[in-house]
mmCIF file of C-alpha atoms and ligand atoms in Angstrom:
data_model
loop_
_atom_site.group_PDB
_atom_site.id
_atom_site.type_symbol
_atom_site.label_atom_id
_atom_site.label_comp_id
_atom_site.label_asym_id
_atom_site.label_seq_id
_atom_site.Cartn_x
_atom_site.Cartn_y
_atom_site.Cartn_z
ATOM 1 C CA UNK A 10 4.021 12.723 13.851
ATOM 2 C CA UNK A 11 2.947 12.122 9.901
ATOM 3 C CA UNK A 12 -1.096 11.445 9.919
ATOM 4 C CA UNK A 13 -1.126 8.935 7.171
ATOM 5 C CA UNK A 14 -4.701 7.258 6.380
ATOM 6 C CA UNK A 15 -4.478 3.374 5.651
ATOM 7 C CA UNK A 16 -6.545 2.232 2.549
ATOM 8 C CA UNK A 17 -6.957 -1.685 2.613
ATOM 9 C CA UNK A 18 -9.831 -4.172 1.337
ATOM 10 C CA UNK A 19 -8.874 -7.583 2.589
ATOM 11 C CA UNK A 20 -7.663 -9.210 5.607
ATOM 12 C CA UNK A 21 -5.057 -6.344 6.201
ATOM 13 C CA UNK A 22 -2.139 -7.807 7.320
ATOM 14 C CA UNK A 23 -0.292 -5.462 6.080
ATOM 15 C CA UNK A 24 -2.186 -2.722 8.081
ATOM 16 C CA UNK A 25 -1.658 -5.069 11.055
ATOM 17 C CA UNK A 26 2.309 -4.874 10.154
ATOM 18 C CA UNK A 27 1.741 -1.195 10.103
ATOM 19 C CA UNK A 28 -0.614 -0.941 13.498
ATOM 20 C CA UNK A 29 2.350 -3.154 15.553
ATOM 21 C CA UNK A 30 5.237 -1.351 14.250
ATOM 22 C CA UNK A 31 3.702 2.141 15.063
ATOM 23 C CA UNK A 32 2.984 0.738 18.597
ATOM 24 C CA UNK A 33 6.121 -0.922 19.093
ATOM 25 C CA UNK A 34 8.620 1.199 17.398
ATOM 26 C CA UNK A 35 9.025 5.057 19.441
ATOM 27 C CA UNK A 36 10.872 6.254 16.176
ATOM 28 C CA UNK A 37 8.084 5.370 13.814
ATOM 29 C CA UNK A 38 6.719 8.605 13.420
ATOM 30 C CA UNK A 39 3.775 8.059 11.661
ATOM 31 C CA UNK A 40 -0.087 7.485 12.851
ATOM 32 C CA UNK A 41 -2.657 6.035 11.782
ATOM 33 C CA UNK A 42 -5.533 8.140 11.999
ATOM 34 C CA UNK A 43 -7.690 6.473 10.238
ATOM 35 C CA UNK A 44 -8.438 3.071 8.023
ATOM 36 C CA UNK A 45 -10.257 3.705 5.351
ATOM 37 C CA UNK A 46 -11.791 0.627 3.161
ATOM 38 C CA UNK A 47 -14.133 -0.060 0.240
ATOM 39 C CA UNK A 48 -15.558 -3.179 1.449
ATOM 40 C CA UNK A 49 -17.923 -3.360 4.902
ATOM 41 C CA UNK A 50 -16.724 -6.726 5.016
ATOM 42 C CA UNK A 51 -12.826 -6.515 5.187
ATOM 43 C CA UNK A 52 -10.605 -7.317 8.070
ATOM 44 C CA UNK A 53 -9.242 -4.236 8.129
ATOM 45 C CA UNK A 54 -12.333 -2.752 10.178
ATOM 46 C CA UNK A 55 -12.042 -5.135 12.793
ATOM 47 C CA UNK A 56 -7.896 -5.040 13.033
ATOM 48 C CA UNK A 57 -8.612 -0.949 13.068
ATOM 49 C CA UNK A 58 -10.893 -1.337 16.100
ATOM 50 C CA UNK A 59 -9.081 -3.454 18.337
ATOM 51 C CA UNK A 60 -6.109 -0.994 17.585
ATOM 52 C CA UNK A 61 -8.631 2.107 18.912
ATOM 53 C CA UNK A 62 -8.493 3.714 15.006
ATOM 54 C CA UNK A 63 -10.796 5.634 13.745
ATOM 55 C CA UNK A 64 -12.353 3.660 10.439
ATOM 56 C CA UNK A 65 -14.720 4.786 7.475
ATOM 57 C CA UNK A 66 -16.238 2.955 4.303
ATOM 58 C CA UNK A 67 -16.581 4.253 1.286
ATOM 59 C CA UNK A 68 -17.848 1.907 -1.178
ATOM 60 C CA UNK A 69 -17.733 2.079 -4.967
ATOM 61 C CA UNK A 70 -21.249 1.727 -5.078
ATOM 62 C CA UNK A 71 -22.543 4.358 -3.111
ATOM 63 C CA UNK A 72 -20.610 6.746 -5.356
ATOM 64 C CA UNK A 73 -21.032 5.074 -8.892
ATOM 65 C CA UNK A 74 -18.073 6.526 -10.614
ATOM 66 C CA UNK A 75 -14.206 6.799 -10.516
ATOM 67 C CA UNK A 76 -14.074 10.091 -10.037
ATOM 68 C CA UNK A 77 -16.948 10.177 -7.332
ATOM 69 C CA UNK A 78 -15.444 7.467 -5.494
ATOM 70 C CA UNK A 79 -12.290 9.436 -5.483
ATOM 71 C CA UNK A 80 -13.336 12.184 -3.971
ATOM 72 C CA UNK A 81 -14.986 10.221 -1.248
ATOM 73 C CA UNK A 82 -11.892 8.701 -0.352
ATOM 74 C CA UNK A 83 -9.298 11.654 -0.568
ATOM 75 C CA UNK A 84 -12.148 13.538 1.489
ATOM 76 C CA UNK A 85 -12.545 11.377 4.211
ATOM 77 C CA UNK A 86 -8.683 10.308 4.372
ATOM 78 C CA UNK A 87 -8.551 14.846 4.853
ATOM 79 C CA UNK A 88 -11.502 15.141 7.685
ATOM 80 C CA UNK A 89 -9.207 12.658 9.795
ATOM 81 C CA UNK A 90 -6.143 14.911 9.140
ATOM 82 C CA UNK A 91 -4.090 12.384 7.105
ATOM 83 C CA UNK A 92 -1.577 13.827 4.670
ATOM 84 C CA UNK A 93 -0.536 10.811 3.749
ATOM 85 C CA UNK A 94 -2.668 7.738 1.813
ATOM 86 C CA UNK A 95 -0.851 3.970 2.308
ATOM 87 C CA UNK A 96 -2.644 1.299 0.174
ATOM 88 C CA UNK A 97 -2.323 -1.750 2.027
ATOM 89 C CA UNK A 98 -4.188 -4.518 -0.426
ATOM 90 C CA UNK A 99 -6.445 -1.581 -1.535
ATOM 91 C CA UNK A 100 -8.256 -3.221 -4.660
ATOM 92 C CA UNK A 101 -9.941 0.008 -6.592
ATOM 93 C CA UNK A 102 -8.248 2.066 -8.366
ATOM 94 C CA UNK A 103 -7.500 5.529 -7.700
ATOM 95 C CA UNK A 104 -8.714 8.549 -10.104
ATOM 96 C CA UNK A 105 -5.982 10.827 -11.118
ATOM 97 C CA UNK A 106 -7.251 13.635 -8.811
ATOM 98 C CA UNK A 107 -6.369 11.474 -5.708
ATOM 99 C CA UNK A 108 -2.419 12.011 -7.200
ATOM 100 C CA UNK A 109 -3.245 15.685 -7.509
ATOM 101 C CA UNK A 110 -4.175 16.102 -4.004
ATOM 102 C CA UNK A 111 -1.626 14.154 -2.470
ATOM 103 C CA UNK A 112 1.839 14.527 -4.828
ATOM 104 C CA UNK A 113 4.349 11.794 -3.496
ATOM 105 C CA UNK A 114 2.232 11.627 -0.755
ATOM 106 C CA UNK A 115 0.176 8.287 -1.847
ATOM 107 C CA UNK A 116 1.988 4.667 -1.181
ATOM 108 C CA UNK A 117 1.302 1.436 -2.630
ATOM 109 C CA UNK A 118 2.876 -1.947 -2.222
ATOM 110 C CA UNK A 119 2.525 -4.412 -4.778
ATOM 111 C CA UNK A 120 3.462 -8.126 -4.565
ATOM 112 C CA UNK A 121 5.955 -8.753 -8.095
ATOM 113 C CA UNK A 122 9.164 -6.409 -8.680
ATOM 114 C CA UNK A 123 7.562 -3.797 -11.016
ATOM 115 C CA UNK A 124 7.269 -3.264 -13.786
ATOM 116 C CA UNK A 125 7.333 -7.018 -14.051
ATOM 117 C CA UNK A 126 3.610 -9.042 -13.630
ATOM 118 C CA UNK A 127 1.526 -5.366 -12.461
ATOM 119 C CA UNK A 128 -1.980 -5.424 -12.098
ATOM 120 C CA UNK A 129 -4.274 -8.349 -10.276
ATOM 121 C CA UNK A 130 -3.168 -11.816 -9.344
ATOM 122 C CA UNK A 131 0.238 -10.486 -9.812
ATOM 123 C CA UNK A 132 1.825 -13.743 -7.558
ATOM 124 C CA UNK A 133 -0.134 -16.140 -10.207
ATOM 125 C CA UNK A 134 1.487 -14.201 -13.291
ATOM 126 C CA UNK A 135 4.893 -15.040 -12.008
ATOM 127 C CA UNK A 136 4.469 -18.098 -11.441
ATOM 128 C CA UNK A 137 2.521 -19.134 -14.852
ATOM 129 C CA UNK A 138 5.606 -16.883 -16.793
ATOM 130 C CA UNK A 139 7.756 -19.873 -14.884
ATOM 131 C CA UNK A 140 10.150 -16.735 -13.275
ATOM 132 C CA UNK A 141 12.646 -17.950 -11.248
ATOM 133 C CA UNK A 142 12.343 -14.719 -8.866
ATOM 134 C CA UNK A 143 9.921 -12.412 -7.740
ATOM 135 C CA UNK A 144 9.300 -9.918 -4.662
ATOM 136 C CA UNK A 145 7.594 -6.908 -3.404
ATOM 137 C CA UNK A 146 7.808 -3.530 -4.781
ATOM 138 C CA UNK A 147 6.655 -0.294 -2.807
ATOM 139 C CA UNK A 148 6.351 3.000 -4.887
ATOM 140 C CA UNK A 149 4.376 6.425 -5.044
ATOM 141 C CA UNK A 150 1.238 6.407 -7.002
ATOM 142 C CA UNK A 151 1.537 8.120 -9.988
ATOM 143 C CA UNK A 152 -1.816 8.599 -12.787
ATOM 144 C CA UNK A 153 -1.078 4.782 -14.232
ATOM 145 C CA UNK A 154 -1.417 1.605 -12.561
ATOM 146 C CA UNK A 155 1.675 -0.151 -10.296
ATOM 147 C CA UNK A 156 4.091 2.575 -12.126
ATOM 148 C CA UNK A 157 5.140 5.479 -9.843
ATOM 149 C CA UNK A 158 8.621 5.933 -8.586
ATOM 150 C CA UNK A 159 9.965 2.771 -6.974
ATOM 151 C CA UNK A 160 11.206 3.275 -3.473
ATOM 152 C CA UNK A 161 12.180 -0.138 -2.422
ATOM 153 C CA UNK A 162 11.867 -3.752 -3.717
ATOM 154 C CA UNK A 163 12.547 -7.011 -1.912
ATOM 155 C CA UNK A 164 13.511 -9.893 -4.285
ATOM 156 C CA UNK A 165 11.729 -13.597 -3.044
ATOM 157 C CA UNK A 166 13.044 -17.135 -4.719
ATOM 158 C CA UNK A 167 10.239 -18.977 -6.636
ATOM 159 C CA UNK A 168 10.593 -22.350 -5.554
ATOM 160 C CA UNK A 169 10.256 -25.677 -7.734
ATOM 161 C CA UNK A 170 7.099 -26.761 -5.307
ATOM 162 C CA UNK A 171 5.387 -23.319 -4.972
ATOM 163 C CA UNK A 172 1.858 -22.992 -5.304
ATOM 164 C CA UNK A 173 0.340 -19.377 -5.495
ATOM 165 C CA UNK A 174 -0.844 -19.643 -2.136
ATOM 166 C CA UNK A 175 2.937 -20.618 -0.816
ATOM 167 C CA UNK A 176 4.545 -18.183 -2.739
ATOM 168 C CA UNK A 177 2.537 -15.448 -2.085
ATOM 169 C CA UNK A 178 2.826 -16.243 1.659
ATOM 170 C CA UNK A 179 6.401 -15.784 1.504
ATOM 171 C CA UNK A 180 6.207 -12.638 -0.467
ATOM 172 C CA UNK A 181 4.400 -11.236 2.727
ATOM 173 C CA UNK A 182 6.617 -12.059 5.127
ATOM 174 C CA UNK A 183 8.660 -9.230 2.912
ATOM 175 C CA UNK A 184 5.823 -6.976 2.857
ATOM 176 C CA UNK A 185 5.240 -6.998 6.625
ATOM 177 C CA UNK A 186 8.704 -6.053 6.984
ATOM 178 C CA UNK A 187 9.444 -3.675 4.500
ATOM 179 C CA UNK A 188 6.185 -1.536 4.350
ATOM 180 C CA UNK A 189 6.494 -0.298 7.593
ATOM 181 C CA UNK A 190 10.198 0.650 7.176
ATOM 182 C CA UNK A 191 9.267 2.461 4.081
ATOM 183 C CA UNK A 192 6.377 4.456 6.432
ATOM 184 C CA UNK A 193 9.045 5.329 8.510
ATOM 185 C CA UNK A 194 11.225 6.610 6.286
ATOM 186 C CA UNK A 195 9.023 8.894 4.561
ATOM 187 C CA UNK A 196 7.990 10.161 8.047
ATOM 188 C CA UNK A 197 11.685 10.858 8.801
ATOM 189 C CA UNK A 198 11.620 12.831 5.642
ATOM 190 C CA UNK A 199 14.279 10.350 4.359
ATOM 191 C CA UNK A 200 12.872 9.997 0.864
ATOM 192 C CA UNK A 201 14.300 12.586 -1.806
ATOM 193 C CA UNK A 202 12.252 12.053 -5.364
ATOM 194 C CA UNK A 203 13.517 13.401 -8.255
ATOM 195 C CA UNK A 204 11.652 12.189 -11.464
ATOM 196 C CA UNK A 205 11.547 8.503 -11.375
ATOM 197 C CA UNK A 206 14.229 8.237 -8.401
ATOM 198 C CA UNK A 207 13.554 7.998 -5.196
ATOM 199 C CA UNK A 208 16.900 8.673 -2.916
ATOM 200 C CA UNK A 209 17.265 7.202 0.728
ATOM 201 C CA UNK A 210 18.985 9.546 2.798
HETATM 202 C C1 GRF B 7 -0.627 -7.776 -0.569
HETATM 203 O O1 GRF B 7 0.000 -8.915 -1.052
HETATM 204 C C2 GRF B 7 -0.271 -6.561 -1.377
HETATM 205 O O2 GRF B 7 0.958 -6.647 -1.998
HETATM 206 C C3 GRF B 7 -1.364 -6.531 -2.423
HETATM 207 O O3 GRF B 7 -2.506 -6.999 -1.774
HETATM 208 C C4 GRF B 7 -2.137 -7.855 -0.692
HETATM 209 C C5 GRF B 7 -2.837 -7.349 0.532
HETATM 210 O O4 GRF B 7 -2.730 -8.208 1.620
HETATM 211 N N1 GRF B 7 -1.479 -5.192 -2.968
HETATM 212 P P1 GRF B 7 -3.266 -7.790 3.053
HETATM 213 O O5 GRF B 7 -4.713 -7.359 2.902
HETATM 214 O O6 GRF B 7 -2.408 -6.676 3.580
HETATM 215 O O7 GRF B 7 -3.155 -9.020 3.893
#
């Protein structure tokens, strides 16, 4: 089994996606041991719980800096055993040290297909830019923002009545799907990354 550690700061439905589909799927091969989030009020805690998962906070605050912070995180994701760090709606970012100590070994999924609309309120970007299509990108975290190798994408149809909310509800019905499947894969030892490309065996 890969320990992975799940980073989230909202309501976590995509660590939900990830709790059902390592309790309903024997192949998964990954667990959770612990949920790790920045924010004492996040849903994450409470989905973590009711799962039986272990669950830390590590707030920005307490720590003060990037680095700091970091550290924190990439420590406590290590006391639990992880050797893996998903970011599921984790809203801080990471300083370069955390891709040091974990080489292809952090995940992040990102609501646009990258490199198109990175960064926050990337569902309201594409729909102000007036694209006609958007989607879901998972990748490894490299030292810059939303821009380490791609390992899948999911393309969703902006519609003529969208609203951000609509759209972006849409967009994670692809996430729930494909970020577990991605999990699994790298658990399987099914991703090969060379450079920028990431290789499904
Ligand atoms: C997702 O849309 C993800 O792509 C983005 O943040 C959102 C998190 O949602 N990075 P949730 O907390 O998993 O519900």
């Amino acid at each position: 089994m890969l320990p992975i550690a799940v980073l989230a700061s909202g309501s976590g439905t995509n660590l939900q996606a990830l709790i059902d589909s390592a309790a309903s799927d024997v192949d998964f091969g990954a667990e959770i041991v612990v949920v790790i989030t920045d924010r004492p009020d996040s849903q994450a805690l409470q989905r973590a719980a009711n799962a039986g998962i272990a669950t830390e906070v590590v707030t920005f605050d307490e720590h003060g800096n990037r680095d700091a912070f970091t550290k924190a995180l990439c420590d406590a994701a290590e006391d639990h055993g992880a050797q893996v760090l998903v970011l599921a709606g984790f809203m801080r970012i990471l300083a370069p040290d955390a891709v040091e100590r974990f080489p292809n070994r952090i995940l992040n999924i990102h609501p646009s297909l990258l490199p198109s609309f990175p960064g926050v309120d990337a569902v309201e970007q594409a729909l102000n830019h007036g694209a006609k299509v958007t989607g879901v990108t998972v990748h490894f975290v490299d030292e810059q923002v939303d821009h380490g190798p791609i390992i899948a994408q999911e393309p969703v149809p902006i519609l003529g009545e969208d609203t951000a909310e609509s759209l972006h509800e849409r967009i994670q019905q692809q996430e729930h799907r494909l970020y577990p499947e991605v999990v699994k894969a790298l658990a399987r030892h099914r991703l090969e990354v060379t450079g920028r490309s990431v290789e499904w065996r």
